[in-house]
């Protein structure tokens, strides 16, 4: 069945049913081979938003009005920050640096949550030369949002609707599925957050699998998609996050995925996997709304650090008491360990019969 073992594919969806997974879709050669959960319900996709932004920039690169030059600096684009302004060195950061997550700018950012400690570890308090240090840095992505909207005179929601959702005939996306998370006390740059259904996310992934073409129409350039792996930066990690290119993750051999794969990740193991060797797109989504309510409650009300809040919620669900049993059954966090096991079961379904 298009390279899949049907019995083992059933095992994939049976395992997903034991998690707090709300939607899982496997598409091969444009055909949906299996689906679990509510694939037509838009869920908060968290950091998957970043690959949408990458696609939009890719559609608007070039010189002239309304276009974005990759070598344009923040100085040229008149991009600054407040309450902490950019230094002269930081103003030499280019659009390409932002896309490759190598700006080296360690400013507070909206929607950063539990990412701050790791960003600080990589960037420190020193002034970094642009292009020298990689860090998963929400400041870069939010500043890129500002650059995009300023250069194109379009909101992210409008540009995505006109440039991607309509051409791909997305069924569930509306412009109201994009909202902004603002933190002016941290930075002037806003985070453009997305909700999206699994079936629409699979359509977006199929565009990348088909090298930017839908039914003979060019939506995104092939060369832009090739940059993901061709210009990827080593992260220093192993497994699923070995390299990072144009806001996509590239796994290594330890991940169990084929070498040509790349993927987008979001909080709660929201995932969009592009696997060219299998001619497949895989989407995994969870409804994280209740988890986020409890997670941020522990931070704001109990004073816990983000990582400590996450660990507490996970540990509570190992042996849940009655008052949180429903939460643990339906809304608990899908851990990285569980997600890695899901990917192992998926890879096993591709094994020889």
Tab-separated table of C-alpha atoms in Angstrom:
chain	number	residue	atom	x	y	z
A	1	UNK	CA	0.000	0.000	0.000
A	2	UNK	CA	2.228	2.795	-1.374
A	3	UNK	CA	5.135	1.424	0.614
A	4	UNK	CA	3.299	0.977	3.918
A	5	UNK	CA	2.503	-2.222	5.810
A	6	UNK	CA	-1.274	-1.964	6.518
A	7	UNK	CA	-1.144	-3.905	9.780
A	8	UNK	CA	1.721	-1.843	11.126
A	9	UNK	CA	-0.012	1.319	9.975
A	10	UNK	CA	-2.966	0.296	12.157
A	11	UNK	CA	-0.506	0.027	15.046
A	12	UNK	CA	0.539	3.627	14.445
A	13	UNK	CA	-2.985	4.954	14.953
A	14	UNK	CA	-3.592	2.583	17.869
A	15	UNK	CA	-0.557	4.034	19.635
A	16	UNK	CA	-1.650	7.598	18.859
A	17	UNK	CA	-4.972	6.814	20.544
A	18	UNK	CA	-3.101	6.194	23.819
A	19	UNK	CA	-1.640	9.712	23.761
A	20	UNK	CA	-3.336	13.077	24.029
A	21	UNK	CA	-3.053	13.344	20.260
A	22	UNK	CA	-6.052	15.092	18.731
A	23	UNK	CA	-5.193	14.704	15.044
A	24	UNK	CA	-2.779	12.517	13.107
A	25	UNK	CA	-2.702	12.343	9.314
A	26	UNK	CA	-0.431	10.369	6.986
A	27	UNK	CA	-0.502	11.367	3.318
A	28	UNK	CA	1.499	9.482	0.674
A	29	UNK	CA	1.648	10.462	-2.993
A	30	UNK	CA	-1.208	12.870	-2.326
A	31	UNK	CA	-3.472	10.166	-0.864
A	32	UNK	CA	-4.592	10.146	2.771
A	33	UNK	CA	-3.640	6.650	3.954
A	34	UNK	CA	-4.831	7.115	7.474
A	35	UNK	CA	-6.296	9.747	9.780
A	36	UNK	CA	-7.020	9.871	13.483
A	37	UNK	CA	-9.010	12.427	15.446
A	38	UNK	CA	-10.533	15.728	14.344
A	39	UNK	CA	-8.510	16.633	11.274
A	40	UNK	CA	-10.836	19.539	10.341
A	41	UNK	CA	-10.491	21.433	13.647
A	42	UNK	CA	-7.947	24.282	13.743
A	43	UNK	CA	-5.561	23.889	16.685
A	44	UNK	CA	-2.891	26.255	17.965
A	45	UNK	CA	0.213	25.106	16.068
A	46	UNK	CA	2.670	27.165	18.160
A	47	UNK	CA	6.146	27.331	16.597
A	48	UNK	CA	5.049	25.718	13.358
A	49	UNK	CA	4.061	29.335	12.629
A	50	UNK	CA	7.703	29.955	11.725
A	51	UNK	CA	7.655	27.855	8.564
A	52	UNK	CA	4.569	29.760	7.394
A	53	UNK	CA	6.571	32.959	7.790
A	54	UNK	CA	9.483	31.395	5.902
A	55	UNK	CA	7.174	30.528	2.999
A	56	UNK	CA	5.770	34.056	2.896
A	57	UNK	CA	9.235	35.595	2.803
A	58	UNK	CA	10.127	33.143	0.025
A	59	UNK	CA	7.190	34.367	-2.027
A	60	UNK	CA	8.312	37.993	-1.703
A	61	UNK	CA	12.107	37.945	-2.051
A	62	UNK	CA	13.656	40.274	-4.574
A	63	UNK	CA	14.406	43.944	-5.189
A	64	UNK	CA	11.962	46.782	-5.560
A	65	UNK	CA	8.788	47.932	-3.864
A	66	UNK	CA	7.039	45.307	-1.794
A	67	UNK	CA	9.956	42.885	-2.079
A	68	UNK	CA	12.455	41.641	0.514
A	69	UNK	CA	16.192	41.413	-0.144
A	70	UNK	CA	17.901	38.686	1.841
A	71	UNK	CA	21.031	40.809	2.256
A	72	UNK	CA	19.129	43.893	3.439
A	73	UNK	CA	20.293	44.911	6.925
A	74	UNK	CA	18.120	45.974	9.838
A	75	UNK	CA	19.744	49.396	9.479
A	76	UNK	CA	18.598	49.668	5.842
A	77	UNK	CA	15.131	48.425	6.743
A	78	UNK	CA	14.907	50.871	9.668
A	79	UNK	CA	14.244	48.066	12.137
A	80	UNK	CA	15.076	48.775	15.788
A	81	UNK	CA	13.799	47.545	19.131
A	82	UNK	CA	12.560	48.928	22.439
A	83	UNK	CA	12.852	49.181	25.353
A	84	UNK	CA	16.354	47.873	24.524
A	85	UNK	CA	17.596	49.447	21.281
A	86	UNK	CA	19.831	47.644	18.805
A	87	UNK	CA	23.557	48.330	18.836
A	88	UNK	CA	25.461	49.366	15.676
A	89	UNK	CA	26.712	45.795	15.264
A	90	UNK	CA	23.210	44.377	15.680
A	91	UNK	CA	21.907	46.736	13.015
A	92	UNK	CA	24.173	44.944	10.497
A	93	UNK	CA	22.079	41.758	10.867
A	94	UNK	CA	20.469	40.795	7.546
A	95	UNK	CA	17.181	39.171	6.635
A	96	UNK	CA	19.141	36.029	5.780
A	97	UNK	CA	20.609	35.984	9.293
A	98	UNK	CA	17.089	36.111	10.752
A	99	UNK	CA	15.941	33.246	8.510
A	100	UNK	CA	18.936	31.145	9.527
A	101	UNK	CA	18.581	31.985	13.248
A	102	UNK	CA	22.109	33.386	13.423
A	103	UNK	CA	21.492	37.052	14.255
A	104	UNK	CA	23.247	36.621	17.592
A	105	UNK	CA	20.848	39.175	19.110
A	106	UNK	CA	19.903	38.234	22.653
A	107	UNK	CA	16.928	40.485	23.324
A	108	UNK	CA	13.767	39.479	25.210
A	109	UNK	CA	10.967	38.435	22.849
A	110	UNK	CA	7.229	37.872	22.761
A	111	UNK	CA	6.054	34.229	22.907
A	112	UNK	CA	9.396	33.119	24.315
A	113	UNK	CA	8.025	31.126	27.273
A	114	UNK	CA	10.517	28.375	28.181
A	115	UNK	CA	13.039	29.162	25.445
A	116	UNK	CA	14.927	31.888	27.299
A	117	UNK	CA	17.375	29.720	29.272
A	118	UNK	CA	18.597	27.820	26.219
A	119	UNK	CA	18.889	31.034	24.188
A	120	UNK	CA	20.907	32.634	26.971
A	121	UNK	CA	23.178	29.608	27.151
A	122	UNK	CA	23.999	29.872	23.469
A	123	UNK	CA	24.186	33.649	23.077
A	124	UNK	CA	25.248	34.829	26.516
A	125	UNK	CA	25.297	38.500	27.463
A	126	UNK	CA	28.086	39.399	25.034
A	127	UNK	CA	27.566	41.105	21.696
A	128	UNK	CA	27.767	38.411	19.007
A	129	UNK	CA	28.864	39.022	15.452
A	130	UNK	CA	25.980	38.267	13.037
A	131	UNK	CA	26.215	34.879	11.369
A	132	UNK	CA	28.547	33.305	13.949
A	133	UNK	CA	26.260	31.696	16.539
A	134	UNK	CA	23.064	29.713	15.987
A	135	UNK	CA	20.297	29.908	18.580
A	136	UNK	CA	16.589	29.103	18.509
A	137	UNK	CA	15.588	32.688	18.984
A	138	UNK	CA	12.064	34.071	18.944
A	139	UNK	CA	13.456	37.592	18.632
A	140	UNK	CA	14.708	36.701	15.149
A	141	UNK	CA	11.354	35.312	14.053
A	142	UNK	CA	9.330	38.189	15.470
A	143	UNK	CA	11.645	40.782	13.923
A	144	UNK	CA	11.283	38.920	10.625
A	145	UNK	CA	7.509	39.318	10.967
A	146	UNK	CA	8.002	43.072	11.340
A	147	UNK	CA	10.282	43.128	8.287
A	148	UNK	CA	7.766	41.175	6.216
A	149	UNK	CA	4.778	43.345	7.085
A	150	UNK	CA	6.710	46.571	6.683
A	151	UNK	CA	8.120	45.655	3.261
A	152	UNK	CA	4.976	44.090	1.780
A	153	UNK	CA	2.402	46.395	3.426
A	154	UNK	CA	0.363	43.264	4.161
A	155	UNK	CA	-0.456	41.521	7.404
A	156	UNK	CA	0.770	37.956	7.794
A	157	UNK	CA	-2.886	36.812	7.828
A	158	UNK	CA	-3.694	38.552	4.542
A	159	UNK	CA	-0.506	37.409	2.821
A	160	UNK	CA	-0.984	33.808	3.913
A	161	UNK	CA	-4.606	33.825	2.795
A	162	UNK	CA	-3.884	35.255	-0.658
A	163	UNK	CA	-0.540	33.598	-1.305
A	164	UNK	CA	-0.967	30.154	0.222
A	165	UNK	CA	-4.370	29.263	1.700
A	166	UNK	CA	-6.441	30.182	-1.359
A	167	UNK	CA	-4.085	28.710	-3.983
A	168	UNK	CA	-3.888	25.459	-1.964
A	169	UNK	CA	-7.682	25.415	-1.458
A	170	UNK	CA	-7.335	25.099	2.300
A	171	UNK	CA	-10.685	24.092	3.745
A	172	UNK	CA	-10.586	25.438	7.276
A	173	UNK	CA	-8.216	28.433	7.349
A	174	UNK	CA	-9.645	31.925	7.783
A	175	UNK	CA	-7.699	35.127	8.396
A	176	UNK	CA	-8.949	35.211	11.973
A	177	UNK	CA	-6.840	32.094	12.607
A	178	UNK	CA	-3.850	34.443	12.844
A	179	UNK	CA	-3.465	36.538	15.978
A	180	UNK	CA	-0.648	38.560	17.510
A	181	UNK	CA	1.022	37.975	20.832
A	182	UNK	CA	2.493	41.254	22.078
A	183	UNK	CA	4.901	41.940	24.931
A	184	UNK	CA	5.867	45.643	24.606
A	185	UNK	CA	7.711	45.534	27.916
A	186	UNK	CA	10.075	43.009	26.300
A	187	UNK	CA	10.228	43.977	22.630
A	188	UNK	CA	8.324	45.992	20.040
A	189	UNK	CA	8.202	42.994	17.683
A	190	UNK	CA	5.026	40.901	17.777
A	191	UNK	CA	4.638	37.155	17.310
A	192	UNK	CA	2.127	36.158	14.608
A	193	UNK	CA	0.438	33.024	15.968
A	194	UNK	CA	-1.529	30.523	13.869
A	195	UNK	CA	-4.342	28.040	14.342
A	196	UNK	CA	-4.633	25.422	11.609
A	197	UNK	CA	-6.343	22.099	11.014
A	198	UNK	CA	-4.411	18.917	10.319
A	199	UNK	CA	-5.812	18.556	6.816
A	200	UNK	CA	-4.859	22.133	5.883
A	201	UNK	CA	-1.420	21.669	7.399
A	202	UNK	CA	-1.017	18.521	5.297
A	203	UNK	CA	-1.820	20.568	2.176
A	204	UNK	CA	0.893	23.025	3.130
A	205	UNK	CA	3.334	20.153	3.595
A	206	UNK	CA	2.367	18.644	0.244
A	207	UNK	CA	3.399	21.901	-1.419
A	208	UNK	CA	6.930	21.358	-0.137
A	209	UNK	CA	6.912	17.698	-1.096
A	210	UNK	CA	5.906	18.738	-4.627
A	211	UNK	CA	8.699	21.343	-4.770
A	212	UNK	CA	6.380	24.331	-4.667
A	213	UNK	CA	4.002	23.343	-7.485
A	214	UNK	CA	0.285	22.604	-7.241
A	215	UNK	CA	-1.505	21.251	-10.312
A	216	UNK	CA	1.011	22.858	-12.628
A	217	UNK	CA	0.936	26.243	-10.877
A	218	UNK	CA	4.087	27.534	-9.201
A	219	UNK	CA	3.259	28.663	-5.628
A	220	UNK	CA	6.738	28.653	-4.120
A	221	UNK	CA	10.085	28.452	-5.890
A	222	UNK	CA	11.949	25.153	-5.899
A	223	UNK	CA	15.172	26.986	-5.073
A	224	UNK	CA	13.597	28.427	-1.913
A	225	UNK	CA	12.690	24.929	-0.710
A	226	UNK	CA	16.192	23.674	-1.524
A	227	UNK	CA	17.668	26.336	0.782
A	228	UNK	CA	16.179	24.509	3.788
A	229	UNK	CA	18.796	21.770	3.608
A	230	UNK	CA	21.446	23.472	1.462
A	231	UNK	CA	21.950	26.357	3.897
A	232	UNK	CA	21.091	24.565	7.142
A	233	UNK	CA	23.127	25.336	10.254
A	234	UNK	CA	24.319	22.705	12.743
A	235	UNK	CA	22.577	23.127	16.097
A	236	UNK	CA	24.971	21.030	18.155
A	237	UNK	CA	22.149	18.632	19.008
A	238	UNK	CA	21.459	15.140	17.719
A	239	UNK	CA	18.345	13.388	16.500
A	240	UNK	CA	15.353	15.359	15.265
A	241	UNK	CA	16.960	18.783	15.779
A	242	UNK	CA	20.402	18.199	14.348
A	243	UNK	CA	20.286	21.109	11.884
A	244	UNK	CA	18.060	24.109	11.261
A	245	UNK	CA	17.456	25.771	7.910
A	246	UNK	CA	15.151	28.657	6.969
A	247	UNK	CA	13.059	27.966	10.078
A	248	UNK	CA	12.724	24.200	9.434
A	249	UNK	CA	14.385	21.403	11.428
A	250	UNK	CA	16.512	18.764	9.712
A	251	UNK	CA	16.971	15.419	11.514
A	252	UNK	CA	20.058	13.195	11.428
A	253	UNK	CA	20.378	9.419	11.193
A	254	UNK	CA	19.728	9.026	14.941
A	255	UNK	CA	16.145	10.206	14.384
A	256	UNK	CA	15.182	7.099	12.397
A	257	UNK	CA	13.902	9.270	9.530
A	258	UNK	CA	15.308	9.226	5.974
A	259	UNK	CA	18.207	11.593	5.289
A	260	UNK	CA	16.234	13.975	3.060
A	261	UNK	CA	13.514	14.658	5.639
A	262	UNK	CA	12.762	18.035	7.218
A	263	UNK	CA	10.077	19.100	9.639
A	264	UNK	CA	8.372	21.862	11.605
A	265	UNK	CA	7.841	21.611	15.354
A	266	UNK	CA	5.680	23.370	17.917
A	267	UNK	CA	5.021	23.231	21.663
A	268	UNK	CA	3.158	20.062	22.617
A	269	UNK	CA	4.815	18.077	19.795
A	270	UNK	CA	2.822	19.818	17.105
A	271	UNK	CA	4.568	18.516	14.003
A	272	UNK	CA	4.596	18.669	10.229
A	273	UNK	CA	7.014	16.166	8.679
A	274	UNK	CA	8.079	16.221	5.037
A	275	UNK	CA	9.630	12.887	4.032
A	276	UNK	CA	10.550	12.899	0.316
A	277	UNK	CA	12.000	9.378	0.355
A	278	UNK	CA	8.595	8.071	1.416
A	279	UNK	CA	6.710	10.622	-0.753
A	280	UNK	CA	4.851	11.357	2.457
A	281	UNK	CA	3.592	14.179	4.656
A	282	UNK	CA	2.765	13.463	8.299
A	283	UNK	CA	0.888	15.817	10.642
A	284	UNK	CA	0.555	15.472	14.407
A	285	UNK	CA	-1.515	17.962	16.442
A	286	UNK	CA	-2.852	18.255	19.969
A	287	UNK	CA	-5.270	20.691	21.553
A	288	UNK	CA	-2.918	22.445	23.972
A	289	UNK	CA	-5.400	25.012	25.321
A	290	UNK	CA	-6.059	23.359	28.708
A	291	UNK	CA	-2.428	22.424	29.173
A	292	UNK	CA	-1.356	26.007	28.435
A	293	UNK	CA	-3.902	27.327	30.944
A	294	UNK	CA	-2.454	25.129	33.682
A	295	UNK	CA	1.146	25.667	32.527
A	296	UNK	CA	0.972	29.469	32.608
A	297	UNK	CA	-1.001	29.319	35.848
A	298	UNK	CA	1.914	27.567	37.528
A	299	UNK	CA	4.263	30.233	36.194
A	300	UNK	CA	2.132	33.261	37.042
A	301	UNK	CA	0.450	32.076	40.248
A	302	UNK	CA	3.012	29.686	41.728
A	303	UNK	CA	6.145	31.459	40.521
A	304	UNK	CA	7.604	28.388	38.805
A	305	UNK	CA	10.133	28.643	36.001
A	306	UNK	CA	8.764	27.335	32.653
A	307	UNK	CA	10.796	24.115	32.715
A	308	UNK	CA	9.781	23.414	36.313
A	309	UNK	CA	6.101	24.029	35.452
A	310	UNK	CA	6.343	21.638	32.516
A	311	UNK	CA	7.992	18.940	34.609
A	312	UNK	CA	5.403	19.323	37.365
A	313	UNK	CA	2.468	18.837	34.983
A	314	UNK	CA	4.110	15.803	33.394
A	315	UNK	CA	4.910	14.252	36.775
A	316	UNK	CA	1.360	14.835	38.077
A	317	UNK	CA	-0.001	12.730	35.236
A	318	UNK	CA	2.236	9.755	35.950
A	319	UNK	CA	-0.050	8.840	38.861
A	320	UNK	CA	-2.968	11.267	38.567
A	321	UNK	CA	-5.317	11.925	41.453
A	322	UNK	CA	-9.041	12.098	40.796
A	323	UNK	CA	-9.270	15.878	40.333
A	324	UNK	CA	-6.838	15.913	37.400
A	325	UNK	CA	-7.596	12.471	35.939
A	326	UNK	CA	-9.681	13.913	33.087
A	327	UNK	CA	-6.988	16.449	32.250
A	328	UNK	CA	-4.316	13.729	32.196
A	329	UNK	CA	-6.441	11.495	29.990
A	330	UNK	CA	-7.406	14.153	27.439
A	331	UNK	CA	-5.154	17.193	27.665
A	332	UNK	CA	-1.815	16.186	29.131
A	333	UNK	CA	1.388	17.088	27.361
A	334	UNK	CA	2.671	14.696	24.674
A	335	UNK	CA	6.258	14.290	25.810
A	336	UNK	CA	9.277	14.195	23.524
A	337	UNK	CA	9.806	10.586	24.543
A	338	UNK	CA	6.267	9.662	23.478
A	339	UNK	CA	6.631	11.568	20.216
A	340	UNK	CA	9.917	9.808	19.487
A	341	UNK	CA	8.175	6.491	20.098
A	342	UNK	CA	5.364	7.495	17.740
A	343	UNK	CA	7.940	8.216	15.043
A	344	UNK	CA	9.582	4.845	15.721
A	345	UNK	CA	6.245	3.075	15.226
A	346	UNK	CA	5.671	5.081	12.024
A	347	UNK	CA	9.116	4.150	10.686
A	348	UNK	CA	8.426	0.523	11.554
A	349	UNK	CA	5.290	0.663	9.406
A	350	UNK	CA	7.572	1.352	6.444
A	351	UNK	CA	9.696	-1.745	7.133
A	352	UNK	CA	9.722	-4.784	4.873
A	353	UNK	CA	6.657	-6.979	5.218
